[in-house]
């Protein structure tokens, strides 16, 4: 039997409301965005899983062999596990809408689940890095995606952020990109963009 | 309002086992397998098409059988029931046949005054047969079901939605008209359609979203005559604010896709060039067809894909 569970934090909303999955970056944990998620959509069910891979003690959602070099087999494993986790929790809570928000490593696993399975109605990818050209997926047509990024982000270079946005646009997803002038840090204008995006 | 769309084109679903799926639609339901090809995005997976003799738009059910795929979970935001048209007076025959073949989920119902037999596909797929008087479409009869009983093509699809409003409005924009409304179901019809002209919208505000998997419909496609009409539809949808994919060549038709307000993925597919573009009608669906970009994989695919009965 495949492993579909994560250690996670949960705040149950009423059935018929959205479910929001918040995913931390490398070295974060289930507390990193849990409160933020609950502030963003107070009526939603909030689920915050902890990455099940440890890199010298730092939690991640899938393995890498170096900075920006992914272990593709482990990414496949992690993508299937996360997709199954998301579907199960969404069905359990009778969710009206499935929303994902992830930062850095959390954004990367979220992006890959979206690319493979298209299951999120709305997705917020904060500083994602997808260093490969994803496969075509017409199922992404009309999905709403917000990408936030830093122009000088050394971990997620701007051209790769742009090519991920271009990929989603080519699949006819509704993509918005919010840049700030800094690096891998989270800034006020990106928070404001997330609030606007989730409100619309 | 658009006038280019002519009814349903095909319905694409997901399955677990290719052999079981093929057996069910050809030997049990008596449809013709009109094409055996592979998924464009995952060429290690079959794409199987079942329909009438030539795979006329409005008759074609297609499947992606992903080995070991978990079952989907029924819910809102998807096509819940795919309904086929059979001749008046044939439901007794089908009831006996499906019981004998141990098909699950058999249930006789009446929807908008039509006699219907609901049943489950091999992965729990929501399927039904409905008696239609004088459906002029010519059935495939070499699949073991005689002309008196054979499936004519699609009758309708029923979509499960939390709120039908946005989807009904979209379908009306696409050229459908409201025909009837009863017990929380709204029936829309495409006037002058191809026979596969009905869509039912079921409003289920308290049901959770569907989780796609084996037995779930992936998308429903609507028919236009040709690429010119398709581009007109694409432009009109984009002008209305829909995010529509570019035109994608699917070898046997051209496709565009967009997401509807209720969550169901719609496709607009052309009736050209059709399933006989690379095979004789006499031998449709027999040989493995591999899309151009995957031709180099043919030896691997031929040895790895499950063998299917012809």
Coordinates of C-alpha atoms in Angstrom, one line a residue:
Chain A
X1 CA 0.0 0.0 0.0
X2 CA 1.4 3.4 -1.0
X3 CA 2.0 6.0 1.7
X4 CA -0.5 8.8 1.3
X5 CA -0.2 10.5 4.7
X6 CA 1.7 13.5 6.0
X7 CA 2.2 14.9 9.5
X8 CA -0.1 17.9 9.2
X9 CA -2.0 20.7 10.9
X10 CA -5.7 21.0 10.2
X11 CA -8.4 23.6 10.9
X12 CA -11.7 22.2 9.6
X13 CA -14.1 24.6 7.9
X14 CA -17.8 23.7 7.2
X15 CA -18.4 21.4 4.2
X16 CA -19.2 23.5 1.2
X17 CA -16.4 25.9 1.8
X18 CA -13.0 26.0 0.1
X19 CA -10.1 23.9 1.3
X20 CA -6.7 25.6 1.3
X21 CA -3.4 23.6 1.4
X22 CA -0.4 25.6 2.6
X23 CA 3.1 24.2 1.9
X24 CA 6.3 25.4 3.6
X25 CA 9.7 25.9 2.1
X26 CA 12.9 23.9 2.8
X27 CA 13.5 23.9 6.5
X28 CA 10.1 25.2 7.4
X29 CA 7.3 23.1 8.9
X30 CA 3.6 22.9 9.2
X31 CA 3.4 26.0 11.3
X32 CA 5.1 28.3 8.7
X33 CA 2.0 29.3 6.7
X34 CA -0.8 27.8 8.8
X35 CA -1.9 31.0 10.5
X36 CA -1.4 33.0 7.3
X37 CA -3.7 30.6 5.5
X38 CA -6.4 30.9 8.1
X39 CA -6.2 34.7 7.9
X40 CA -6.4 34.6 4.1
X41 CA -9.6 32.6 3.9
X42 CA -11.2 32.4 7.4
X43 CA -14.1 30.1 6.4
X44 CA -11.8 27.6 4.6
X45 CA -10.5 24.3 5.8
X46 CA -6.8 24.8 6.2
X47 CA -4.4 21.9 5.8
X48 CA -0.7 22.3 6.3
X49 CA 1.4 19.2 5.7
X50 CA 5.1 18.8 6.8
X51 CA 7.5 17.6 4.2
X52 CA 8.4 13.9 4.6
X53 CA 12.0 14.2 3.4
X54 CA 14.8 15.4 5.6
X55 CA 17.8 17.2 4.2
X56 CA 20.3 17.3 7.1
X57 CA 17.3 17.9 9.3
X58 CA 15.5 20.4 7.1
X59 CA 12.1 19.2 6.0
X60 CA 11.3 19.1 2.3
X61 CA 8.6 17.5 0.1
X62 CA 11.0 15.7 -2.3
X63 CA 14.7 15.0 -2.6
X64 CA 17.3 16.9 -4.6
X65 CA 20.9 16.1 -5.5
X66 CA 22.0 19.7 -5.4
X67 CA 20.7 23.3 -5.5
X68 CA 18.1 23.3 -8.3
X69 CA 18.9 19.7 -9.3
X70 CA 15.9 17.5 -8.6
X71 CA 15.8 13.8 -8.0
X72 CA 13.1 13.2 -10.6
X73 CA 12.1 9.7 -9.4
X74 CA 11.6 11.1 -5.9
X75 CA 9.7 14.1 -7.4
X76 CA 7.3 11.6 -9.1
X77 CA 6.8 9.7 -5.9
X78 CA 6.2 12.9 -3.9
X79 CA 3.8 14.3 -6.6
X80 CA 1.7 11.1 -6.5
X81 CA 1.6 11.1 -2.7
X82 CA 0.7 14.8 -2.5
X83 CA -2.0 14.5 -5.1
X84 CA -3.6 11.6 -3.3
X85 CA -3.3 13.5 0.0
X86 CA -5.0 16.6 -1.5
X87 CA -7.8 14.6 -3.1
X88 CA -8.6 12.6 0.0
X89 CA -8.7 15.6 2.3
X90 CA -10.7 17.7 -0.1
X91 CA -13.3 14.9 -0.4
X92 CA -13.4 14.3 3.4
X93 CA -14.2 18.0 4.0
X94 CA -16.7 18.3 1.2
X95 CA -14.7 21.2 -0.3
X96 CA -16.3 23.5 -2.8
X97 CA -12.9 24.6 -4.2
X98 CA -9.4 23.3 -3.9
X99 CA -6.7 26.0 -3.4
X100 CA -3.0 25.5 -3.0
X101 CA -0.4 27.9 -1.6
X102 CA 3.3 27.0 -1.4
X103 CA 6.6 28.8 -0.9
X104 CA 9.9 27.7 -2.4
X105 CA 10.2 23.8 -2.1
X106 CA 6.4 23.8 -1.2
X107 CA 5.7 25.8 -4.4
X108 CA 7.7 23.3 -6.4
X109 CA 5.8 20.3 -5.3
X110 CA 2.6 22.2 -5.7
X111 CA 3.5 23.3 -9.2
X112 CA 4.3 19.7 -10.1
X113 CA 1.0 18.3 -8.7
X114 CA -0.7 21.0 -10.7
X115 CA 1.2 20.2 -13.9
X116 CA 0.5 16.5 -13.6
X117 CA -3.0 16.4 -12.2
X118 CA -4.4 19.9 -12.5
X119 CA -6.4 19.4 -9.3
X120 CA -6.2 22.9 -7.9
X121 CA -8.8 25.5 -8.8
X122 CA -6.5 28.3 -7.6
X123 CA -2.8 28.0 -7.0
X124 CA -0.4 30.5 -5.4
X125 CA 3.2 29.7 -6.2
X126 CA 5.6 31.8 -4.1
X127 CA 9.1 31.7 -5.6
X128 CA 8.8 28.4 -7.5
X129 CA 11.6 26.7 -9.4
X130 CA 10.7 24.2 -12.2
X131 CA 14.0 23.6 -14.0
X132 CA 12.6 21.3 -16.7
X133 CA 10.0 21.8 -19.5
X134 CA 6.8 20.3 -18.1
X135 CA 4.5 18.1 -20.3
X136 CA 1.5 19.6 -22.0
X137 CA -1.8 19.4 -20.0
X138 CA -5.0 20.8 -21.6
X139 CA -6.6 20.1 -18.2
X140 CA -5.0 23.3 -17.0
X141 CA -7.2 25.4 -19.3
X142 CA -8.9 28.1 -17.2
X143 CA -7.1 27.2 -13.9
X144 CA -6.2 30.3 -11.9
X145 CA -2.5 30.6 -10.9
X146 CA -0.6 33.4 -9.2
X147 CA 3.2 33.3 -9.3
X148 CA 5.1 35.6 -7.0
X149 CA 8.9 36.1 -7.4
X150 CA 11.9 38.2 -6.7
X151 CA 13.8 39.8 -9.6
X152 CA 17.1 39.0 -7.9
X153 CA 16.2 35.7 -6.4
X154 CA 19.4 33.6 -6.5
X155 CA 17.6 30.3 -5.8
X156 CA 14.8 30.8 -8.3
X157 CA 16.3 32.7 -11.2
X158 CA 13.9 35.2 -12.9
X159 CA 14.1 33.7 -16.4
X160 CA 13.0 30.3 -15.1
X161 CA 10.1 31.9 -13.2
X162 CA 9.1 33.5 -16.4
X163 CA 9.3 30.3 -18.4
X164 CA 7.1 28.5 -15.9
X165 CA 4.6 31.4 -16.2
X166 CA 4.8 31.1 -20.0
X167 CA 4.2 27.3 -19.8
X168 CA 1.0 27.8 -17.8
X169 CA -0.1 30.6 -20.2
X170 CA 0.5 28.2 -23.1
X171 CA -1.8 25.7 -21.4
X172 CA -4.4 28.5 -21.3
X173 CA -4.4 28.8 -17.5
X174 CA -5.2 32.2 -16.1
X175 CA -1.8 33.3 -14.9
X176 CA -0.8 36.4 -13.0
X177 CA 2.8 37.2 -11.9
X178 CA 3.8 39.5 -9.1
X179 CA 7.4 40.6 -8.9
X180 CA 9.3 42.4 -6.3
X181 CA 12.8 43.8 -6.6
X182 CA 14.4 41.6 -4.0
X183 CA 15.5 38.0 -3.7
X184 CA 14.1 34.8 -2.1
X185 CA 12.4 36.8 0.6
X186 CA 8.7 37.4 1.0
X187 CA 7.6 41.0 0.6
X188 CA 4.5 43.1 1.3
X189 CA 3.5 43.6 -2.3
X190 CA 3.4 39.8 -2.8
X191 CA 1.2 39.3 0.2
X192 CA -1.1 42.0 -1.1
X193 CA -1.2 40.3 -4.5
X194 CA -2.1 37.0 -2.8
X195 CA -4.9 38.6 -0.9
X196 CA -6.3 40.2 -4.1
X197 CA -5.9 37.0 -6.0
X198 CA -7.8 34.9 -3.5
X199 CA -10.5 37.5 -3.1
X200 CA -11.3 37.6 -6.8
Chain B
X1 CA -25.0 33.2 -29.3
X2 CA -23.0 30.7 -31.4
X3 CA -24.4 28.5 -34.1
X4 CA -21.3 26.4 -35.0
X5 CA -21.7 23.7 -32.4
X6 CA -23.7 20.6 -33.4
X7 CA -24.0 18.5 -30.2
X8 CA -21.6 16.2 -28.5
X9 CA -18.5 14.9 -30.3
X10 CA -16.9 12.5 -27.8
X11 CA -16.6 11.8 -24.1
X12 CA -13.2 10.9 -22.7
X13 CA -12.8 8.9 -19.4
X14 CA -10.1 7.2 -17.4
X15 CA -9.9 3.5 -16.7
X16 CA -7.7 1.0 -14.8
X17 CA -7.3 -2.0 -17.0
X18 CA -7.1 -1.7 -20.8
X19 CA -8.2 -5.3 -21.5
X20 CA -11.3 -5.1 -19.2
X21 CA -12.2 -1.7 -20.7
X22 CA -11.9 -3.0 -24.3
X23 CA -13.9 -6.1 -23.5
X24 CA -16.7 -4.1 -21.8
X25 CA -17.3 -1.6 -24.6
X26 CA -16.8 -4.0 -27.6
X27 CA -18.1 -7.4 -26.5
X28 CA -20.6 -6.3 -23.8
X29 CA -22.0 -3.1 -25.2
X30 CA -21.4 -4.0 -28.8
X31 CA -19.6 -0.8 -29.9
X32 CA -16.9 -0.8 -32.4
X33 CA -13.4 -0.1 -31.4
X34 CA -12.6 2.5 -34.1
X35 CA -9.1 3.4 -33.0
X36 CA -6.3 2.0 -30.9
X37 CA -3.7 4.6 -30.3
X38 CA -1.7 6.1 -27.4
X39 CA -2.1 9.1 -25.2
X40 CA -0.2 12.1 -26.7
X41 CA 1.2 13.2 -23.3
X42 CA 1.8 9.7 -21.9
X43 CA 2.6 7.4 -24.9
X44 CA 3.0 4.4 -22.6
X45 CA -0.8 4.5 -22.1
X46 CA -3.4 3.5 -24.6
X47 CA -6.0 5.9 -26.0
X48 CA -9.0 3.7 -27.0
X49 CA -12.0 4.9 -29.0
X50 CA -15.4 3.1 -29.2
X51 CA -18.3 4.2 -31.4
X52 CA -20.3 3.3 -34.5
X53 CA -18.8 1.9 -37.7
X54 CA -16.7 5.0 -38.5
X55 CA -16.7 6.7 -35.2
X56 CA -19.2 9.4 -36.2
X57 CA -19.0 12.4 -33.9
X58 CA -21.7 12.0 -31.2
X59 CA -21.1 8.3 -30.9
X60 CA -17.5 8.1 -29.6
X61 CA -16.6 7.1 -26.0
X62 CA -12.8 7.2 -25.4
X63 CA -10.6 6.0 -22.6
X64 CA -7.2 6.4 -21.1
X65 CA -6.5 3.1 -19.3
X66 CA -3.8 3.9 -16.8
X67 CA -2.6 0.6 -15.2
X68 CA -3.2 0.5 -11.4
X69 CA -5.0 3.8 -11.5
X70 CA -7.0 4.3 -8.2
X71 CA -10.8 4.7 -8.6
X72 CA -12.1 8.3 -8.9
X73 CA -14.6 9.5 -6.3
X74 CA -18.0 10.8 -7.7
X75 CA -18.8 14.4 -6.9
X76 CA -19.5 17.8 -8.3
X77 CA -17.6 19.5 -11.2
X78 CA -17.7 16.5 -13.5
X79 CA -19.9 14.6 -16.0
X80 CA -21.6 12.1 -13.7
X81 CA -23.6 10.0 -16.3
X82 CA -22.9 9.3 -19.9
X83 CA -26.1 8.2 -21.6
X84 CA -26.4 6.2 -24.8
X85 CA -29.5 6.0 -27.1
X86 CA -31.1 2.6 -27.8
X87 CA -34.3 1.8 -29.7
X88 CA -37.7 1.9 -28.1
X89 CA -38.6 -1.4 -26.5
X90 CA -35.0 -2.6 -26.1
X91 CA -34.4 -2.0 -22.4
X92 CA -35.7 -5.5 -21.5
X93 CA -33.1 -7.0 -23.8
X94 CA -30.4 -4.9 -22.2
X95 CA -31.6 -5.6 -18.7
X96 CA -31.3 -9.3 -19.3
X97 CA -28.0 -9.0 -21.1
X98 CA -26.3 -6.8 -18.5
X99 CA -27.6 -9.0 -15.6
X100 CA -26.2 -12.1 -17.4
X101 CA -22.9 -10.3 -17.9
X102 CA -22.8 -9.4 -14.2
X103 CA -22.7 -5.7 -14.8
X104 CA -23.1 -3.6 -11.6
X105 CA -25.3 -0.7 -10.6
X106 CA -28.3 -1.8 -12.7
X107 CA -31.3 0.4 -12.0
X108 CA -34.4 1.3 -14.1
X109 CA -35.4 4.9 -13.8
X110 CA -37.4 7.5 -15.7
X111 CA -35.9 10.9 -16.5
X112 CA -37.9 13.6 -18.2
X113 CA -40.5 10.9 -19.2
X114 CA -37.9 8.6 -20.8
X115 CA -37.2 5.1 -19.8
X116 CA -33.7 4.6 -18.7
X117 CA -31.4 1.8 -17.5
X118 CA -28.5 3.0 -15.4
X119 CA -25.5 0.8 -15.0
X120 CA -21.8 0.9 -13.9
X121 CA -18.8 0.5 -16.2
X122 CA -15.8 -1.6 -15.2
X123 CA -14.4 1.1 -12.9
X124 CA -17.8 2.3 -11.5
X125 CA -18.3 4.6 -14.5
X126 CA -21.8 6.2 -14.5
X127 CA -23.4 5.0 -17.7
X128 CA -27.0 4.6 -18.9
X129 CA -29.1 3.5 -21.8
X130 CA -32.3 5.4 -22.7
X131 CA -35.0 4.4 -25.1
X132 CA -35.3 6.9 -28.0
X133 CA -38.1 6.5 -30.6
X134 CA -36.9 6.7 -34.2
X135 CA -33.2 7.6 -33.6
X136 CA -32.2 7.8 -37.3
X137 CA -28.5 7.0 -36.6
X138 CA -27.3 3.7 -38.0
X139 CA -25.8 1.4 -35.4
X140 CA -22.8 -0.9 -35.5
X141 CA -24.2 -4.4 -35.5
X142 CA -21.1 -6.6 -35.9
X143 CA -20.4 -6.4 -32.1
X144 CA -23.0 -9.1 -31.2
X145 CA -26.0 -6.8 -30.6
X146 CA -28.7 -6.8 -33.3
X147 CA -30.1 -3.7 -35.0
X148 CA -33.3 -3.9 -32.9
X149 CA -31.2 -3.3 -29.7
X150 CA -27.9 -1.8 -30.7
X151 CA -26.6 1.5 -29.3
X152 CA -27.1 4.5 -31.7
X153 CA -24.7 6.9 -30.1
X154 CA -24.8 9.3 -27.2
X155 CA -28.2 10.5 -26.0
X156 CA -26.8 13.0 -23.4
X157 CA -24.4 13.7 -20.7
X158 CA -25.4 14.7 -17.2
X159 CA -23.1 17.1 -15.3
X160 CA -23.1 17.3 -11.5
X161 CA -22.7 20.9 -10.4
X162 CA -22.8 22.8 -7.1
X163 CA -24.5 25.6 -9.0
X164 CA -25.8 25.2 -12.5
X165 CA -26.0 28.9 -13.2
X166 CA -22.7 29.7 -14.9
X167 CA -22.6 26.4 -16.9
X168 CA -26.2 26.8 -18.1
X169 CA -25.4 30.3 -19.2
X170 CA -22.3 29.1 -21.1
X171 CA -24.2 26.2 -22.8
X172 CA -26.8 28.7 -23.9
X173 CA -24.0 30.9 -25.3
X174 CA -22.7 27.8 -27.1
X175 CA -26.2 27.4 -28.8
X176 CA -28.1 25.1 -26.4
X177 CA -31.6 26.0 -25.4
X178 CA -33.5 25.1 -22.2
X179 CA -35.9 22.3 -22.9
X180 CA -37.2 21.2 -19.5
X181 CA -36.6 21.5 -15.7
X182 CA -37.6 19.0 -13.1
X183 CA -36.4 17.7 -9.7
X184 CA -33.3 19.9 -9.6
X185 CA -32.2 18.9 -13.2
X186 CA -32.2 21.3 -16.1
X187 CA -32.3 19.8 -19.6
X188 CA -30.7 21.7 -22.5
X189 CA -30.9 20.8 -26.1
X190 CA -28.9 21.7 -29.2
X191 CA -31.5 22.5 -31.9
X192 CA -30.6 20.9 -35.2
X193 CA -27.9 18.9 -33.5
X194 CA -26.3 15.6 -34.5
X195 CA -28.5 13.4 -32.4
X196 CA -26.2 13.6 -29.4
X197 CA -27.9 16.9 -28.6
X198 CA -28.9 16.9 -24.9
X199 CA -27.1 18.0 -21.7
X200 CA -28.6 17.6 -18.3
X201 CA -27.4 19.8 -15.4
X202 CA -27.9 18.4 -11.9
X203 CA -27.6 20.9 -9.1
X204 CA -26.1 19.3 -5.9
X205 CA -25.1 22.2 -3.6
X206 CA -24.1 19.9 -0.7
X207 CA -22.1 17.3 -2.5
X208 CA -18.3 17.5 -2.4
X209 CA -16.1 17.9 -5.4
X210 CA -15.3 14.9 -7.5
X211 CA -11.8 13.4 -7.2
X212 CA -10.7 12.2 -10.7
X213 CA -9.5 8.7 -11.2
X214 CA -10.5 5.4 -12.9
X215 CA -14.1 5.6 -13.9
X216 CA -14.2 9.4 -14.0
X217 CA -14.9 11.4 -17.1
X218 CA -11.9 13.6 -18.0
X219 CA -13.6 15.9 -20.4
X220 CA -16.6 16.2 -22.7
X221 CA -16.2 17.4 -26.3
X222 CA -18.7 19.2 -28.5
X223 CA -18.7 19.0 -32.3
X224 CA -18.0 21.6 -35.0
X225 CA -17.8 20.8 -38.7
X226 CA -14.3 22.1 -39.4
X227 CA -11.4 24.2 -38.3
X228 CA -12.8 27.4 -39.5
X229 CA -15.9 27.0 -37.3
X230 CA -13.7 26.0 -34.5
X231 CA -11.6 29.2 -34.7
X232 CA -14.9 31.2 -34.7
X233 CA -15.9 29.4 -31.5
X234 CA -12.5 29.9 -30.0
X235 CA -12.5 33.6 -30.6
X236 CA -16.1 34.0 -29.3
X237 CA -15.2 32.2 -26.1
X238 CA -12.0 34.2 -25.6
X239 CA -13.9 37.4 -26.2
X240 CA -16.3 36.3 -23.4
X241 CA -13.4 35.8 -21.0
X242 CA -12.7 32.1 -21.2
X243 CA -9.1 30.8 -21.3
X244 CA -9.0 28.5 -24.3
X245 CA -6.0 26.4 -25.3
X246 CA -4.5 26.9 -28.8
X247 CA -5.7 24.4 -31.4
X248 CA -4.1 21.0 -30.8
X249 CA -3.8 18.4 -33.5
X250 CA -5.3 15.1 -32.1
X251 CA -4.7 13.2 -35.4
X252 CA -8.4 12.4 -35.9
X253 CA -9.7 15.8 -35.0
X254 CA -8.5 19.2 -33.9
X255 CA -9.2 20.2 -30.3
X256 CA -9.4 23.3 -28.1
X257 CA -10.1 23.0 -24.4
X258 CA -11.4 25.4 -21.7
X259 CA -12.6 25.1 -18.1
X260 CA -16.2 25.9 -17.4
X261 CA -17.6 27.8 -14.4
X262 CA -18.9 24.6 -12.8
X263 CA -15.4 23.0 -13.1
X264 CA -16.0 20.5 -16.0
X265 CA -13.4 20.5 -18.7
X266 CA -14.9 21.2 -22.1
X267 CA -13.4 20.5 -25.5
X268 CA -14.5 21.7 -29.0
X269 CA -13.5 19.1 -31.6
X270 CA -13.8 19.2 -35.3
X271 CA -15.6 16.5 -37.3
X272 CA -12.7 16.5 -39.7
X273 CA -10.5 14.5 -40.7
X274 CA -12.1 11.5 -38.9
X275 CA -11.0 8.1 -37.9
X276 CA -10.5 6.7 -41.4
X277 CA -7.7 9.1 -42.2
X278 CA -5.0 6.5 -41.6
X279 CA -7.0 3.2 -41.8
X280 CA -9.5 1.5 -44.1
X281 CA -13.0 1.6 -42.7
X282 CA -13.0 -2.2 -42.9
X283 CA -10.1 -2.4 -40.5
X284 CA -10.6 0.5 -38.2
X285 CA -9.2 0.2 -34.7
X286 CA -7.2 -3.0 -35.4
X287 CA -3.6 -1.8 -35.7
X288 CA -1.8 0.2 -33.1
X289 CA -1.5 3.8 -34.3
X290 CA 1.3 5.9 -32.9
X291 CA 1.2 9.7 -33.2
X292 CA 4.1 11.2 -35.3
X293 CA 6.1 12.5 -32.4
X294 CA 6.2 9.1 -30.7
X295 CA 6.9 7.0 -33.8
X296 CA 10.4 6.2 -32.6
X297 CA 8.9 4.6 -29.5
X298 CA 6.8 2.1 -31.5
X299 CA 9.0 -1.0 -30.8
X300 CA 8.9 -0.3 -27.0
X301 CA 5.2 0.5 -27.0
X302 CA 4.4 -2.6 -29.0
X303 CA 6.2 -4.8 -26.5
X304 CA 5.1 -3.0 -23.4
X305 CA 1.4 -2.2 -24.0
X306 CA -1.1 -4.9 -23.0
X307 CA -2.3 -7.0 -25.9
X308 CA -6.0 -6.5 -26.8
X309 CA -8.6 -8.6 -28.5
X310 CA -9.5 -7.2 -31.9

